[in-house]
Coordinates of C-alpha atoms and ligand atoms in Angstrom, one line a residue:
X8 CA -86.9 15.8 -62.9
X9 CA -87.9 18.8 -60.9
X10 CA -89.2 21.8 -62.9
X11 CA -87.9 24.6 -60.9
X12 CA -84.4 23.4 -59.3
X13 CA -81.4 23.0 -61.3
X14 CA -81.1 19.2 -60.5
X15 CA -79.8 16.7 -62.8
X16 CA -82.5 14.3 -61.5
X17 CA -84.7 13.7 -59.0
X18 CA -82.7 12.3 -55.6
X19 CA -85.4 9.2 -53.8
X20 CA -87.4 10.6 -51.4
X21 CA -87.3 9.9 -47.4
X22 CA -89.4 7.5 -45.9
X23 CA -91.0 7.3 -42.0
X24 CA -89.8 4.9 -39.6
X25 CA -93.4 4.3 -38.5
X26 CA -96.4 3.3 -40.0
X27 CA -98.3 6.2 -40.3
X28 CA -102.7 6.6 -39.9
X29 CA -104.0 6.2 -43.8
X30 CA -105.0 10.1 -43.5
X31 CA -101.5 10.9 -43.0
X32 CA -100.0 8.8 -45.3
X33 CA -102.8 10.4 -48.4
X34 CA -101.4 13.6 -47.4
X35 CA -98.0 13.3 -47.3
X36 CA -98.2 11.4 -50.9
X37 CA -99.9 14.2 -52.5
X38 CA -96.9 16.4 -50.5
X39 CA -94.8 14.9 -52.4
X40 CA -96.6 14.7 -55.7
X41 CA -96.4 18.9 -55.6
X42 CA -93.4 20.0 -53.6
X43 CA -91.3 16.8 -55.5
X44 CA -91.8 18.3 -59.1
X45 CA -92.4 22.2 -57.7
X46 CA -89.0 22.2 -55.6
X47 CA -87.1 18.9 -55.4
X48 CA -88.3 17.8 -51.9
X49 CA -87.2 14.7 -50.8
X50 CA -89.9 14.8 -47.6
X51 CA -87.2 15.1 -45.2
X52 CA -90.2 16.6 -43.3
X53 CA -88.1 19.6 -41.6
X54 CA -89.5 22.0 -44.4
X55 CA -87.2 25.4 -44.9
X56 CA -88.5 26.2 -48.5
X57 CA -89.4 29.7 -47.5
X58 CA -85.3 30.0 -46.3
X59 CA -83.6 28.4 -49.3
X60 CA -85.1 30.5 -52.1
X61 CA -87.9 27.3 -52.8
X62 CA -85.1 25.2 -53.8
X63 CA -85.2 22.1 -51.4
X64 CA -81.3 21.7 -50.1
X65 CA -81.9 17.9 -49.6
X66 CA -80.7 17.6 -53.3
X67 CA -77.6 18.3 -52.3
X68 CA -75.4 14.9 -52.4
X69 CA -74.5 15.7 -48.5
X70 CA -77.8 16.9 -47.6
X71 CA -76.4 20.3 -46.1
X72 CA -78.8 22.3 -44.8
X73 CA -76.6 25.6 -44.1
X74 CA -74.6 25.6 -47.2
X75 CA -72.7 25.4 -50.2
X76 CA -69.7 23.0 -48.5
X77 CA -67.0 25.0 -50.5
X78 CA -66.5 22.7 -53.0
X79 CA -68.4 24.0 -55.8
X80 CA -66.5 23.8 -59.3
X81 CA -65.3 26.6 -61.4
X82 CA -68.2 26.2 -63.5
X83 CA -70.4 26.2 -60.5
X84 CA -71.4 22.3 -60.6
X85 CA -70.8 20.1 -57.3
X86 CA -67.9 18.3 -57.3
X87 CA -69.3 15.3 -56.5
X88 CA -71.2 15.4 -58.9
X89 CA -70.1 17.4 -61.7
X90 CA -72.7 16.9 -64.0
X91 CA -75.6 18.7 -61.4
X92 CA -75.2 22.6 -60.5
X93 CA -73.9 22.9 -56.8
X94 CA -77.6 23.0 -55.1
X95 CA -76.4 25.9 -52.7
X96 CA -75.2 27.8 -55.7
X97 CA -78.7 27.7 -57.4
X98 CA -80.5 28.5 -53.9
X99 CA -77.7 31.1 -53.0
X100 CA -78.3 32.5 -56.8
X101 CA -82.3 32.3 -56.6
X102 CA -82.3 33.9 -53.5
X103 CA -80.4 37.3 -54.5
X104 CA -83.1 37.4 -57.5
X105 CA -85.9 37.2 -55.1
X106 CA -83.9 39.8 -53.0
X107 CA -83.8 37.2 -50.0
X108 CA -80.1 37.0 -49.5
X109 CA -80.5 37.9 -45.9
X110 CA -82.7 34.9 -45.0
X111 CA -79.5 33.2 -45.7
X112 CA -78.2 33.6 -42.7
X113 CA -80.7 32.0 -40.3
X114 CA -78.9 28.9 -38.6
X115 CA -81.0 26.2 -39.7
X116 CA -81.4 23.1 -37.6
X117 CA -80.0 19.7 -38.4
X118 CA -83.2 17.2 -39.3
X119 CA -85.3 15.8 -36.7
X120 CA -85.7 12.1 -37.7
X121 CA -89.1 12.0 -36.0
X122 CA -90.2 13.9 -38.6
X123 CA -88.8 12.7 -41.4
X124 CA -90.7 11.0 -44.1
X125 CA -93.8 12.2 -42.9
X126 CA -95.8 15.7 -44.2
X127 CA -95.7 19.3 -43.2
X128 CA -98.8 20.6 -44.5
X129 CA -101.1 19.4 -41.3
X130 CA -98.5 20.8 -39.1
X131 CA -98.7 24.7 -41.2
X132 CA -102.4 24.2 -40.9
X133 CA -102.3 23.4 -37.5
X134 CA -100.5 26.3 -36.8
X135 CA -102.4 28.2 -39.0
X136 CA -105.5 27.9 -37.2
X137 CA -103.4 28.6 -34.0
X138 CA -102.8 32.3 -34.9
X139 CA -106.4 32.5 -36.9
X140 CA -107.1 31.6 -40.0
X141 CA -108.6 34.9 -41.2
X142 CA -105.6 37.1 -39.5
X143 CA -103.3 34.3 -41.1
X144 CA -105.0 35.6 -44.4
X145 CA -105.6 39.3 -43.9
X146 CA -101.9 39.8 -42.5
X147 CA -99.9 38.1 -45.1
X148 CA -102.6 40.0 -47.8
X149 CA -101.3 43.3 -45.9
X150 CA -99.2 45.8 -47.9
X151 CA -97.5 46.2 -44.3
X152 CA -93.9 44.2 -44.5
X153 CA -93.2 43.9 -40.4
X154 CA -97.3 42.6 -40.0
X155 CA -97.3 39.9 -42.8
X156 CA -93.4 39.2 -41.4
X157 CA -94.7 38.5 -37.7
X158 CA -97.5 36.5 -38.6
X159 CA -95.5 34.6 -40.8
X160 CA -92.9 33.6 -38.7
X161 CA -95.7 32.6 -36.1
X162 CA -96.4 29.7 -38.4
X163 CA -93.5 29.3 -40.4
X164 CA -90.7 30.0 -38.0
X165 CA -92.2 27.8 -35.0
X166 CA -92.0 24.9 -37.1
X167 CA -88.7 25.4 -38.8
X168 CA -86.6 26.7 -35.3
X169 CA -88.0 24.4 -32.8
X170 CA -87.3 24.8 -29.0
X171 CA -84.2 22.8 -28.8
X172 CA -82.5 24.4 -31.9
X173 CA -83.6 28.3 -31.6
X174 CA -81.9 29.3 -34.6
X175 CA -81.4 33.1 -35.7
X176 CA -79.4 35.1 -37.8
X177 CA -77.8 37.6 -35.3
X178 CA -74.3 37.4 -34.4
X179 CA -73.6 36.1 -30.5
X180 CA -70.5 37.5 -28.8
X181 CA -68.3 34.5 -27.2
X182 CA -69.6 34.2 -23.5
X183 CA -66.4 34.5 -21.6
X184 CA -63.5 36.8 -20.8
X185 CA -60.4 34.8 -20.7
X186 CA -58.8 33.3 -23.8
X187 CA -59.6 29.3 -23.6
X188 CA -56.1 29.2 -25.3
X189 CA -53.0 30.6 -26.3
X190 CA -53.8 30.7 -30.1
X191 CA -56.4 32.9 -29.1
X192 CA -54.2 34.7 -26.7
X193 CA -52.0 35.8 -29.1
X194 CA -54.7 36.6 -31.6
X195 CA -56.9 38.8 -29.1
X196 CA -53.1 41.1 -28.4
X197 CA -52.8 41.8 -32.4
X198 CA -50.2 39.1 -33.0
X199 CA -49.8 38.0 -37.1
X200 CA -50.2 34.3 -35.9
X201 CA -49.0 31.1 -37.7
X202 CA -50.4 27.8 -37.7
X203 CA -49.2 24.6 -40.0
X204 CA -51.1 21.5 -40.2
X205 CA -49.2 18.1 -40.0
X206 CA -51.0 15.0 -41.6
X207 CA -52.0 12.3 -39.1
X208 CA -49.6 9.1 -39.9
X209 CA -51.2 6.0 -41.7
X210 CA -50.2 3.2 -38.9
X211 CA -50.1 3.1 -35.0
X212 CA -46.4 4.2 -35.1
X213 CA -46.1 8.2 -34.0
X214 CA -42.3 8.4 -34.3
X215 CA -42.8 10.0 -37.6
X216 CA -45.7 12.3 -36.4
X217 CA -43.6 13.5 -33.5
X218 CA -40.8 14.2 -35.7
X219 CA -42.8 16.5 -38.1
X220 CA -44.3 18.6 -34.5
X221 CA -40.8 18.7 -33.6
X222 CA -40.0 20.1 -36.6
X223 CA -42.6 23.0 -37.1
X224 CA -43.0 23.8 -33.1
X225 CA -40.8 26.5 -32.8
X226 CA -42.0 28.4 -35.5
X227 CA -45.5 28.5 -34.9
X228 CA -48.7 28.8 -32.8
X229 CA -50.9 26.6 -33.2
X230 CA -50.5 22.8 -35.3
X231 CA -53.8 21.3 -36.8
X232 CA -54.3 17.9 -37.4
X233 CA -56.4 16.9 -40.5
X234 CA -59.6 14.7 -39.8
X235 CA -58.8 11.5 -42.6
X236 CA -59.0 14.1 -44.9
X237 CA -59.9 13.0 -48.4
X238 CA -61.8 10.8 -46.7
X239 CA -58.9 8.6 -46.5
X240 CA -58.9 7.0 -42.3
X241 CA -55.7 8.0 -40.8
X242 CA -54.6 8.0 -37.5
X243 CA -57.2 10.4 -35.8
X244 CA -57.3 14.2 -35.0
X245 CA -57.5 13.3 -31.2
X246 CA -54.8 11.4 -31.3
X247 CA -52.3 13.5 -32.6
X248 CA -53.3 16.5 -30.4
X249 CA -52.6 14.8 -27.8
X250 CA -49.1 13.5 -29.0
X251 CA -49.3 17.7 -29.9
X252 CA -50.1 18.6 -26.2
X253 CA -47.3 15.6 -25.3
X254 CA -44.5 17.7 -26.9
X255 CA -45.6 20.9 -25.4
X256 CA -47.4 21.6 -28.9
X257 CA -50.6 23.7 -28.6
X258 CA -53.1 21.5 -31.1
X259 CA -56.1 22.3 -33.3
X260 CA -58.4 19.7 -33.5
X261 CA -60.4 19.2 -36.6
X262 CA -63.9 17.7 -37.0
X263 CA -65.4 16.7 -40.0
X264 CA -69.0 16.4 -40.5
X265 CA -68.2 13.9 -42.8
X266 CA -67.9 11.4 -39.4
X267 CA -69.7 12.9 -36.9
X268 CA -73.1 12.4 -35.2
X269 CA -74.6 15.1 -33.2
X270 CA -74.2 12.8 -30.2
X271 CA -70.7 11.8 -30.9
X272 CA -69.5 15.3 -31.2
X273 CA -71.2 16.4 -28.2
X274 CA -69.5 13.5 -26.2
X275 CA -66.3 14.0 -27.8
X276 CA -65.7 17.7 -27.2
X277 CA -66.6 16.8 -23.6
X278 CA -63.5 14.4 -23.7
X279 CA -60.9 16.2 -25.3
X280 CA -61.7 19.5 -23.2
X281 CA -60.5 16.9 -20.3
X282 CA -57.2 16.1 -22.5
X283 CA -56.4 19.9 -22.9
X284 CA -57.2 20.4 -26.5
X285 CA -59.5 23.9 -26.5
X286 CA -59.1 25.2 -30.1
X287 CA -61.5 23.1 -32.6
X288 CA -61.6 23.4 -36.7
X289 CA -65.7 22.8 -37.9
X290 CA -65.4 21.7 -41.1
X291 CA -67.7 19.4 -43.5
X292 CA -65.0 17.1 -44.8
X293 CA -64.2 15.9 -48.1
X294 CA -67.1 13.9 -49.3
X295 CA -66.8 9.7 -49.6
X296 CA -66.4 10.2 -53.4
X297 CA -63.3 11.4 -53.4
X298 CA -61.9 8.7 -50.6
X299 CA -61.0 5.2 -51.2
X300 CA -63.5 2.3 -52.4
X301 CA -65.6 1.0 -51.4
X302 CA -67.5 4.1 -51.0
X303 CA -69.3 4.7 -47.6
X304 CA -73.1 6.3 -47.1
X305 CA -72.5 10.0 -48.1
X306 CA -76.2 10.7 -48.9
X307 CA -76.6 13.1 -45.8
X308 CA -74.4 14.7 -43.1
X309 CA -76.0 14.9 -39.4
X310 CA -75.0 17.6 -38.5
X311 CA -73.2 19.8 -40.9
X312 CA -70.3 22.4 -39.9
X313 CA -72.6 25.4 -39.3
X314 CA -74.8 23.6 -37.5
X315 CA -71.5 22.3 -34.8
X316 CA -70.5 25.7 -35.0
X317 CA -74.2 26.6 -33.0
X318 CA -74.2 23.4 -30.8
X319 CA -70.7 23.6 -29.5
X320 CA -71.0 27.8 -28.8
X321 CA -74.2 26.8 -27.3
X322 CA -73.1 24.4 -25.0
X323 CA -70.1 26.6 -24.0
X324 CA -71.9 29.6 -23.5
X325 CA -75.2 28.6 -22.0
X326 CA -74.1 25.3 -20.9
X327 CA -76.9 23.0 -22.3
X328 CA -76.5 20.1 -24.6
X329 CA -78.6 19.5 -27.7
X330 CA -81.9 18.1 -25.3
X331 CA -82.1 20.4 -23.8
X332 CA -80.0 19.5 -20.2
X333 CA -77.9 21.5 -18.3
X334 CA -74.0 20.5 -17.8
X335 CA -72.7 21.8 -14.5
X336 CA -68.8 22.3 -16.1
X337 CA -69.3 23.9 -20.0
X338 CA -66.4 23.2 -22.2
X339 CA -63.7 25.8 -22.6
X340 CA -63.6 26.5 -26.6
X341 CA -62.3 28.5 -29.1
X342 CA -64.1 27.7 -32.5
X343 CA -62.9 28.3 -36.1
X344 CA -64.3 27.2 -39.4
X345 CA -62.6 26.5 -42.5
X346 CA -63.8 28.9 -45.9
X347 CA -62.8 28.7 -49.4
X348 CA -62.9 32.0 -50.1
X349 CA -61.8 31.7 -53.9
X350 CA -64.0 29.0 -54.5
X351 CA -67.2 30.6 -55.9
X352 CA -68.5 33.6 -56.1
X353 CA -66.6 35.7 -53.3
X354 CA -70.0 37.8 -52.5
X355 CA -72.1 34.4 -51.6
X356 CA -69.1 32.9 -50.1
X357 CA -69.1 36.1 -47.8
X358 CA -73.0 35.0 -47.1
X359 CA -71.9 32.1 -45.7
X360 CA -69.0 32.8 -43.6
X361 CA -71.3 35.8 -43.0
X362 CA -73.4 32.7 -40.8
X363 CA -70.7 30.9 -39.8
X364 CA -70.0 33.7 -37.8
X365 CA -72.8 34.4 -36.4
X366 CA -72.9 30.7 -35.5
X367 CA -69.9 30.6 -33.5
X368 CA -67.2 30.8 -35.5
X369 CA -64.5 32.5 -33.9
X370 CA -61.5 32.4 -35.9
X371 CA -61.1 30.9 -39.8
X372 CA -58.2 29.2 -41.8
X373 CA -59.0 29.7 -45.5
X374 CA -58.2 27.1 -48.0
X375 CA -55.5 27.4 -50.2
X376 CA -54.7 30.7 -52.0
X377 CA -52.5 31.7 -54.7
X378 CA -54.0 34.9 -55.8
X379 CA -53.8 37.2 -53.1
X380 CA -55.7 40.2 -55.2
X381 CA -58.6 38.0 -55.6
X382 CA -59.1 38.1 -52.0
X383 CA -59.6 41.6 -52.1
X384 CA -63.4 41.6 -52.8
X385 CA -64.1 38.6 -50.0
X386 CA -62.6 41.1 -47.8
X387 CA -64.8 43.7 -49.1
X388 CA -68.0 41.9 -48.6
X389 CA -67.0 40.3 -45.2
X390 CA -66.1 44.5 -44.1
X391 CA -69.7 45.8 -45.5
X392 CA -71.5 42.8 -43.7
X393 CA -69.9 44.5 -41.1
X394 CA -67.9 41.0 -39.5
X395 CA -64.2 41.7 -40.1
X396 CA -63.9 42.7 -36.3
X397 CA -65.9 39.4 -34.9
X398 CA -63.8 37.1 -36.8
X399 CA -59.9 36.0 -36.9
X400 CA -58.7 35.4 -40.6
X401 CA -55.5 33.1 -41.2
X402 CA -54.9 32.5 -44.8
X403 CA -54.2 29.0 -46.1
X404 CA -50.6 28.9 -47.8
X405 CA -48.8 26.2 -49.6
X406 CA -45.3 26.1 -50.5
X407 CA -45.2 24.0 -54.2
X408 CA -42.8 21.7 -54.1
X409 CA -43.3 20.8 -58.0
X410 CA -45.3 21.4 -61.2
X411 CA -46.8 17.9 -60.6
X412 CA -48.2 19.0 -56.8
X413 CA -49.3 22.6 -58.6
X414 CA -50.9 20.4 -61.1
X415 CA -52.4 18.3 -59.1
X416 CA -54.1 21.3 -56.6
X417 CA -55.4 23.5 -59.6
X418 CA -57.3 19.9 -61.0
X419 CA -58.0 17.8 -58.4
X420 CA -58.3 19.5 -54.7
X421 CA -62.1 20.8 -54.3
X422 CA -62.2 25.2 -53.8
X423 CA -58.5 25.6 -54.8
X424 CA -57.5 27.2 -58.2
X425 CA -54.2 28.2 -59.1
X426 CA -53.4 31.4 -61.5
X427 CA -52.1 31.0 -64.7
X428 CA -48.9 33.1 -63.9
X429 CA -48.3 30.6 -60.9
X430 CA -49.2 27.2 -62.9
X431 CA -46.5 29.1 -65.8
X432 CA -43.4 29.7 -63.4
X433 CA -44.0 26.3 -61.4
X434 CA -43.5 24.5 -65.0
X435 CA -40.7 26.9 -66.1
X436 CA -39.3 25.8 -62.8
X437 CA -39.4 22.3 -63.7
X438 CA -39.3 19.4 -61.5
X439 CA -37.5 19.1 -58.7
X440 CA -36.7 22.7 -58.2
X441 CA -38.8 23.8 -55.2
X442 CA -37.6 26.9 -54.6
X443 CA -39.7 28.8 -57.2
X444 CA -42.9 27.6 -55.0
X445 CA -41.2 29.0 -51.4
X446 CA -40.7 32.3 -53.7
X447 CA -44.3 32.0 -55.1
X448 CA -45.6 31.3 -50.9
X449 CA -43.4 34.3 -49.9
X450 CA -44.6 36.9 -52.4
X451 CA -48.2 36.3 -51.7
X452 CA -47.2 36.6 -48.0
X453 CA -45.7 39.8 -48.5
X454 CA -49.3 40.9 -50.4
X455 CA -51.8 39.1 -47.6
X456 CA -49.5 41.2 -44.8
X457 CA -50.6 44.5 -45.5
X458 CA -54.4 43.5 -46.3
X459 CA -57.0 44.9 -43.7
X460 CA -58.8 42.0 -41.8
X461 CA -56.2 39.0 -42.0
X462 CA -54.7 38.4 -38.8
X463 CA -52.6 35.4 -39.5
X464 CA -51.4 32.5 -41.4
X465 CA -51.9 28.7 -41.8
X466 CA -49.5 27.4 -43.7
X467 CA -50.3 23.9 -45.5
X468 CA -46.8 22.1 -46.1
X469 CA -47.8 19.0 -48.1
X470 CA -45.9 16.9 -46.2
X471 CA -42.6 19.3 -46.8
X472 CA -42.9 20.0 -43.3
X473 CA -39.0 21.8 -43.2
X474 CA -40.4 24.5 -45.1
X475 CA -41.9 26.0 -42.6
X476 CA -39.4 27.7 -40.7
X477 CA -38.0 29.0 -44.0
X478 CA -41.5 30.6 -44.8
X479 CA -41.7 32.0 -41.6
X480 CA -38.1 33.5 -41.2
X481 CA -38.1 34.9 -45.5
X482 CA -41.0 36.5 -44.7
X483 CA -39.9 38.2 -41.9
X484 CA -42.5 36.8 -39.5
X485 CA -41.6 36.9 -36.1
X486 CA -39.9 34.1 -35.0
X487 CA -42.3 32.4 -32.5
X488 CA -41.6 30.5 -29.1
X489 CA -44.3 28.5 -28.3
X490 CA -46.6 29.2 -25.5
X491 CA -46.7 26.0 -24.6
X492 CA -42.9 25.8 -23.5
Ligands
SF4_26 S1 -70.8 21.4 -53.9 FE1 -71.1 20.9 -51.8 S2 -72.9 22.1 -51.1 FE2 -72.9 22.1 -53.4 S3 -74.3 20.4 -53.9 FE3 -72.2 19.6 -53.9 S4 -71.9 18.7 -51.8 FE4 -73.7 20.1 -51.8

């Protein structure tokens, strides 16, 4: 049990994938026998302790390294493991007592399996002796901030942003004047935008899927298409665009982290720019608990959704892959990330959309919300951080269809929390009455409308696809012809 960190127990540490020299190994043992107990580490031997508050993030069940994931629990436990605080929330909470909130918000690089396993120490002492070991010493003794900060990030910041990551924590414009795509079109001219998602069908056969774009297409912008969410396979995100982009649909393709290496989703966006498919949802997926048996790896993530967020912007805008190499065509893009802005506290939340941001987020669909005033400080802190111009907001919306689905959100779905007042009339309502929940999605419309910074949005039918167009004609949105036809 680690003394510092918040952790129900002590996750195994890493191992190398090579034997090691003896000298090597005696030092990354006695690593271990400090940092384990001191901070949690796991000797994933890409150290960021100085960046997460001293709380090693490798604790968390999905090994995120630019979290919290968004499914933190009321109570501030992970829900995949409710018994352990959310490992982001302790660091997130740790670092605004140390006054570090700010170091948040350096993109951190996805682990370098070289390293792991193996000690850091000879590498900080190795670069130690690089800048001096008595400036090392005299400059982080200095009473002068910006001298002990440069000297530290000599050592400290070389080994954590190496060459091919180059991580920061300052916003990057988009590298390009025309809009990759119409969503983004109409976004860029002021438009109050809608997108719907469509769930992906469970069998080779589309007719269904086509049915449900047929059904939503003339009242919207933009359809996503889930990535086998719950961790549940369905049929994939690529495949319905393209049955999307078939039916004159524009598409939104969603990646999870959940099922994605750093070298498949390089390769992939490579492909479906080809296909036609420009606008692409980061998101870390639901974890393997909450999916079907037998449960699959879910120990650590690749590459999680911040961390895609930097690679794709990076390979559209300066046209390099991960290595390093230059790609003679870059891939047209339009990025967006999900956040569950109701799901913990709304001022850490805003930290982290805060750096998904400045990691190439370009546009974000919330998760669900029923409490439109809640919203009201996340907008707050995203307007003092100073971001509500760099990003496009679409708020998540679901029309309840029953007590049982309202149910069912408020307990089981990970980030979503229904009021009281909502659970109350949906149960007055009784079953089978679904108009109470198109009257609860069309007040909270009404509210999100006149808020400063939302720009849109994304309504999550729940398979009641045919609600859509009543959502978007009540509400008085206007009625959309897609740009597709
Ligand atoms: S809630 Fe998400 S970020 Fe937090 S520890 Fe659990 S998996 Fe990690």
């Amino acid at each position: 049990m680690s003394l510092f960190t918040p952790s129900r127990r002590w996750q195994p540490a890493f191992y190398p994938f090579r034997k090691e020299k003896f000298a090597r190994r005696l030092l990354a043992k006695t690593e271990l026998l400090v940092k384990g107990p001191l901070f949690g580490c796991r000797m994933c031997g890409n150290c960021l302790l100085q960046e997460t508050a001293f709380i090693c993030p490798m604790e968390c069940p999905k090994g995120i390294r630019n979290g919290p994931c968004g499914g933190t629990t009321p109570s501030k436990n992970c829900y995949i493991d409710e018994t352990r605080k959310c490992i982001w929330y302790a660091i997130y909470k740790n670092a605004e007592k140390l006054g570090r909130e700010e170091k948040l918000l350096e993109v951190l690089p996805p682990l370098d399996w070289e390293k792991v396993g193996t000690e850091t120490w000879g590498e900080v002492a190795g670069h130690i002796r690089k800048v001096g070991n008595r400036k090392f010493i005299k400059d982080f003794l200095s009473k002068d901030k910006a001298k002990k900060t440069i000297t530290w990030d000599l050592v400290f910041k070389t080994i954590r942003q190496p060459d091919w990551w180059k991580g920061d924590s300052d916003y990057h414009a988009p590298g390009y004047n025309e809009p990759a795509s119409d969503l983004e079109k109409r976004l860029q001219a002021g438009e109050f935008v809608v997108t719907t998602e469509v769930t992906p069908p469970l069998n080779a056969n589309t007719d269904r899927l086509a049915k449900d774009i047929e059904q939503v297409k003339r009242w919207i912008t933009a359809v996503n298409f889930t990535d086998s969410s719950s961790a549940r396979p369905r049929m994939s995100s690529v495949a319905c665009c393209k049955k999307a982009l078939d039916l004159n649909v524009e598409p939104v393709l969603q990646i999870a982290a959940r099922d994605t290496t750093r070298t498949g989703l390089q390769s992939d966006i490579i492909g479906v720019n080809e296909l036609g498919i420009y606008n692409i949802l980061c998101i870390s997926g639901d974890s393997a608990k909450v999916g079907p048996s037998p449960m699959s790896n879910m120990n650590i993530l690749d590459i999680d959704s911040v961390q895609m967020l930097w690679l794709l912007r990076r390979m559209r805008d300066e046209g390099i892959y991960l290595d390093g190499r230059k790609m003679k065509n870059p891939p047209k893009l339009f990025l967006g990330a999900a956040t569950s802005p109701l799901a913990s506290d709304p001022t850490l939340q805003a930290i982290r959309d805060h750096k998904k941001v400045n990691a190439g987020a370009q546009f974000f669909q919330t998760n669900l919300v029923f409490d439109a005033d809640r919203l009201d400080v996340w907008l707050e802190q995203l307007d003092k951080r100073n971001i509500l111009d760099k990003i496009y907001i679409l708020i998540g919306i679901a029309p309840l269809k029953s007590f049982k689905v309202a149910e069912y959100l408020h307990t089981k779905v990970p980030g979503v929390n229904l009021p009281d007042n909502v659970l109350r009339r949906m149960e007055k309502a009784g079953e089978g009455t679904p108009e109470e929940g198109i009257q609860i999605a069309l007040e909270l419309i009404a509210s999100i409308k006149k808020k400063k910074g939302i720009n849109g949005i994304h309504v999550m039918p729940l398979g009641w696809e045919s609600a859509v167009e009543r959502i978007v004609t009540d509400s008085g949105l206007k009625r959309y012809s897609n740009g597709l036809q």
